[in-house]
XYZ file of C-alpha atoms in Angstrom:
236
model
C -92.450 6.416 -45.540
C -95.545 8.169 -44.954
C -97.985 5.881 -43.665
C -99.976 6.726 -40.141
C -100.159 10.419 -41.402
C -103.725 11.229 -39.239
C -106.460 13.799 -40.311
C -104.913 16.863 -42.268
C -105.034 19.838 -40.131
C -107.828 22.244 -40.786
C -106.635 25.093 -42.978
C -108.183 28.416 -42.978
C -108.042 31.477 -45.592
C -109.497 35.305 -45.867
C -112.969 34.256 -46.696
C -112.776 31.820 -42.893
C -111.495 34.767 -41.328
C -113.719 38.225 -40.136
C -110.660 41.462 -39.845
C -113.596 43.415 -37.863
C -112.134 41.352 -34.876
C -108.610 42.411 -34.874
C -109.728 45.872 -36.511
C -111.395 46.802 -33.526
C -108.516 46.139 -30.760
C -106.376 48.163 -29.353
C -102.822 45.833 -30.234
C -99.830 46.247 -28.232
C -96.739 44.500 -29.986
C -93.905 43.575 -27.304
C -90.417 43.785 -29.282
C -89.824 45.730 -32.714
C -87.038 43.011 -34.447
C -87.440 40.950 -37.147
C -90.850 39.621 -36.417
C -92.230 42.756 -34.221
C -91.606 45.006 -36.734
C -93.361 42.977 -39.893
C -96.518 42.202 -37.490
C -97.141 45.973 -36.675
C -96.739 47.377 -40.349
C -98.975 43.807 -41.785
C -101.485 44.821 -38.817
C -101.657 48.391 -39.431
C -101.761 47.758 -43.757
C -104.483 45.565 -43.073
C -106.654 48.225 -41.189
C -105.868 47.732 -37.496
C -105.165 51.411 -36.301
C -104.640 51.352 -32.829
C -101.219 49.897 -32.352
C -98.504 50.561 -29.917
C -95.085 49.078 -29.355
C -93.623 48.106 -26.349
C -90.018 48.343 -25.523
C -87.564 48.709 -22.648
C -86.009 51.668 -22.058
C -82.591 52.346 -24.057
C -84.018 49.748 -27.089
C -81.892 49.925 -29.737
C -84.946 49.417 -32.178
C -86.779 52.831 -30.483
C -85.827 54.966 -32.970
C -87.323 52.362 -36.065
C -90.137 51.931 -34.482
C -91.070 55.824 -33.931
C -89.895 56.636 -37.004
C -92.308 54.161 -38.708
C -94.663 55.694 -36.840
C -96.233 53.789 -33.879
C -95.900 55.353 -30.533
C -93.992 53.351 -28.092
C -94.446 52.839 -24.853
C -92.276 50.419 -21.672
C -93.949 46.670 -22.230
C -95.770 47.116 -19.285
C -97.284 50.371 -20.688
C -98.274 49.117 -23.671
C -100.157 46.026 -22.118
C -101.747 47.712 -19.666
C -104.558 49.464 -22.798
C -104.509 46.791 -24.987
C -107.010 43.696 -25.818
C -104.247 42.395 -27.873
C -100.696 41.370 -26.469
C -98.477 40.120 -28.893
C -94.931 38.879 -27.600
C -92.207 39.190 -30.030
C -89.111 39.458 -28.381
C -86.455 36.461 -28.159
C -87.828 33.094 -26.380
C -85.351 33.602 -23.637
C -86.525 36.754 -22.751
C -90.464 35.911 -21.845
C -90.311 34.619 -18.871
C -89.178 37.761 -17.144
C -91.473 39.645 -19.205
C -94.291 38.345 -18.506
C -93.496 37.693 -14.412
C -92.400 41.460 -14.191
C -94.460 43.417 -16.960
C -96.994 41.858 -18.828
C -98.700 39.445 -15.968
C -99.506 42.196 -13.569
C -100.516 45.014 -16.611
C -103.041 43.011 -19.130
C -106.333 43.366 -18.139
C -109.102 40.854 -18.167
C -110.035 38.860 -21.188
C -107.035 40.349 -23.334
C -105.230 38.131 -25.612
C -101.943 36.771 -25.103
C -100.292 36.042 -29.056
C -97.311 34.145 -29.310
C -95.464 33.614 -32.855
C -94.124 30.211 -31.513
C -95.099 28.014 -28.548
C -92.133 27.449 -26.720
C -92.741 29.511 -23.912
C -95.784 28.437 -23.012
C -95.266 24.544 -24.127
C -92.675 24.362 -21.577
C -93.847 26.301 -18.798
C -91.747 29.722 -19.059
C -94.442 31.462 -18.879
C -97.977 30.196 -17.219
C -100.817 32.773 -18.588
C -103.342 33.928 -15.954
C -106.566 31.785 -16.408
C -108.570 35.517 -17.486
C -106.613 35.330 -20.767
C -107.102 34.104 -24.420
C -103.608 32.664 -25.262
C -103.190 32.176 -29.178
C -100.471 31.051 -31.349
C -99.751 32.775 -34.455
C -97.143 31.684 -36.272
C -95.998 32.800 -40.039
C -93.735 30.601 -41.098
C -90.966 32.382 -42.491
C -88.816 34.832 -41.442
C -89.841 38.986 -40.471
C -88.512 40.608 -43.747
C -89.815 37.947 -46.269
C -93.266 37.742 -44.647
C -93.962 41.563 -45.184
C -92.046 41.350 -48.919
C -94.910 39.085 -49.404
C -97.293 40.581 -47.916
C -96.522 43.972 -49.617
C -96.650 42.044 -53.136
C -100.410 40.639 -52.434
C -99.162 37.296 -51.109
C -98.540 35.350 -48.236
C -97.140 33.325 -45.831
C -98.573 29.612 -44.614
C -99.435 30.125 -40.687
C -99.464 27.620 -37.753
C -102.253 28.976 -35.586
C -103.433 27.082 -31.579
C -105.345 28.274 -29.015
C -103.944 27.398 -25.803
C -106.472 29.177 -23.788
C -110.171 30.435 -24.652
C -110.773 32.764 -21.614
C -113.900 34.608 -23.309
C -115.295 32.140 -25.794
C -113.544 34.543 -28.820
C -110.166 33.171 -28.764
C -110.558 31.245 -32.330
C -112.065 33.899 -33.902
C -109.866 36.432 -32.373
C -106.260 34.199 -33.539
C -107.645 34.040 -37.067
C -108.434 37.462 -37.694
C -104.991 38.405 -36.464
C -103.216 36.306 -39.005
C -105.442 37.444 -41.686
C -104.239 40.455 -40.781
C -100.511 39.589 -41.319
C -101.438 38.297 -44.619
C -100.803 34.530 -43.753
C -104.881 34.252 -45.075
C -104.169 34.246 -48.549
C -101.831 31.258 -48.283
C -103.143 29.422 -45.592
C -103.817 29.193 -41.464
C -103.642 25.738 -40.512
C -104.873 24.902 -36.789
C -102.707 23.109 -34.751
C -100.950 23.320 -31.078
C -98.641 24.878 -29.033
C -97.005 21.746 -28.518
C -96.595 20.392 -31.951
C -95.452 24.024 -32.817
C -92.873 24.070 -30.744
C -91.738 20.491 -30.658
C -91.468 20.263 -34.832
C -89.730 23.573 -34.762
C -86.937 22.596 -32.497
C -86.633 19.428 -33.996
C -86.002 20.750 -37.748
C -83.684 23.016 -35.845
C -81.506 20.594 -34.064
C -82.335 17.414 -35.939
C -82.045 18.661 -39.600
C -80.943 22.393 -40.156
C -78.024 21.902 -37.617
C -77.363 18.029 -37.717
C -78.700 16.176 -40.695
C -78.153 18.960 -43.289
C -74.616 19.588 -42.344
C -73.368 16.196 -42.149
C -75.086 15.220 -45.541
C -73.043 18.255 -47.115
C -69.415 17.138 -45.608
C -70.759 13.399 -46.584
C -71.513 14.026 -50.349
C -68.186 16.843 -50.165
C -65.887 13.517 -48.880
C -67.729 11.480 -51.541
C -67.035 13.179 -54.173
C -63.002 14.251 -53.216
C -62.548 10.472 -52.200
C -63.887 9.859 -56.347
C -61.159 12.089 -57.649
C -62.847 14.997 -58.106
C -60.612 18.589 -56.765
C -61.568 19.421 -53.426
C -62.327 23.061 -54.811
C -65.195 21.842 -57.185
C -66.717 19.408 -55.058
C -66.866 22.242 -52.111
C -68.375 24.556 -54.300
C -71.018 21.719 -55.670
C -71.833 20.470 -51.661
């Protein structure tokens, strides 16, 4: 059933989005996996060209980022010059993060971006009121978004604005996924909160529950009908 659907969420592409914005900041990307990685090289392909990366010391993905060519910096570093944070380490990480790095380096009026909304929907970390706080959110994973992005295509987006310290914070979230390509597919303006809260629940609910107990239902279905347990596991 479908009914009680509400408005459709506003959806945004390159022509709704100006890349002067996020062209002209300096952009310090925290974390250099999956995600960190695909957001610097979209960024920097789509004309921003002052990035920096931000990792601890002994990072295992040092040597990756360097060699792709962005100079990297601690986190702290990193925040401290730029008018564009962008947090892309693991969930459980940000809350120490941003109590011992970020929080006492970013200066006034930078941006806080978030690819999902967990952290802040649930209070890990509690941005200082001088900051924009945006949600940018491709959704798919690091690799695929810049095979796509590479090929002139893109990924649809989930973009919020938690925060609007300097009045720019809208502008600001959808230049920067423009930049990551996610224009040409579509932005589409929503919340932290439903972010986050939809996320976990495909997660839990469906990926790891619902999915996996309709695959040993249909696999019991059809062994129970006579069919060889080898066939019907290969079919389920």
């Amino acid at each position: 059933m479908t009914d009680n659907l509400g408005a459709p969420l506003p959806v945004f592409h390159d022509r709704d989005c100006d890349l002067s914005i996020i062209r002209g900041k300096r952009v310090a990307v925290i974390g250099y996996g999956s995600q960190g990685r695909t957001h610097a090289l979209n960024l920097r392909d789509s004309g921003v060209v002052d990035i920096v990366v931000g990792l601890k010391a002994g990072s295992a993905t040092r040597a990756r980022a360097e060699a792709d060519g962005f100079p990297v910096l601690t986190a702290g570093e990193a925040a401290a010059g730029a008018g564009v944070v962008a947090v892309m380490v693991s969930d459980e990480a940000h809350r120490d993060l941003w109590r011992d790095e970020l929080a006492p380096a970013m200066k006034p009026s930078a941006a806080l971006v978030f690819a999902h909304g967990l952290s802040v929907r649930f209070g890990l970390v509690e941005p200082r009121p001088d900051l924009d706080v945006i949600l940018a959110s491709p959704k798919g994973i690091g690799p695929r978004i810049r095979d796509l992005y590479e090929e002139g295509q893109g990924v649809f987006c989930l973009f919020g604005v938690h925060q609007d310290a300097t009045g720019g914070a809208h502008a600001l979230g959808l230049s920067y996924a423009a930049a990551l390509g996610c224009g040409r597919k579509g932005i589409l303006e929503t919340t932290f909160a439903a972010e986050c809260e939809s996320d976990l629940f495909g997660e839990q609910v469906v990926l790891c529950g619902g999915v996996a107990e309709l695959v040993d239902a249909a696999f019991m279905k059809l062994v129970k009908a006579g069919y060889p347990p080898e066939v019907a596991w290969f079919e389920c």
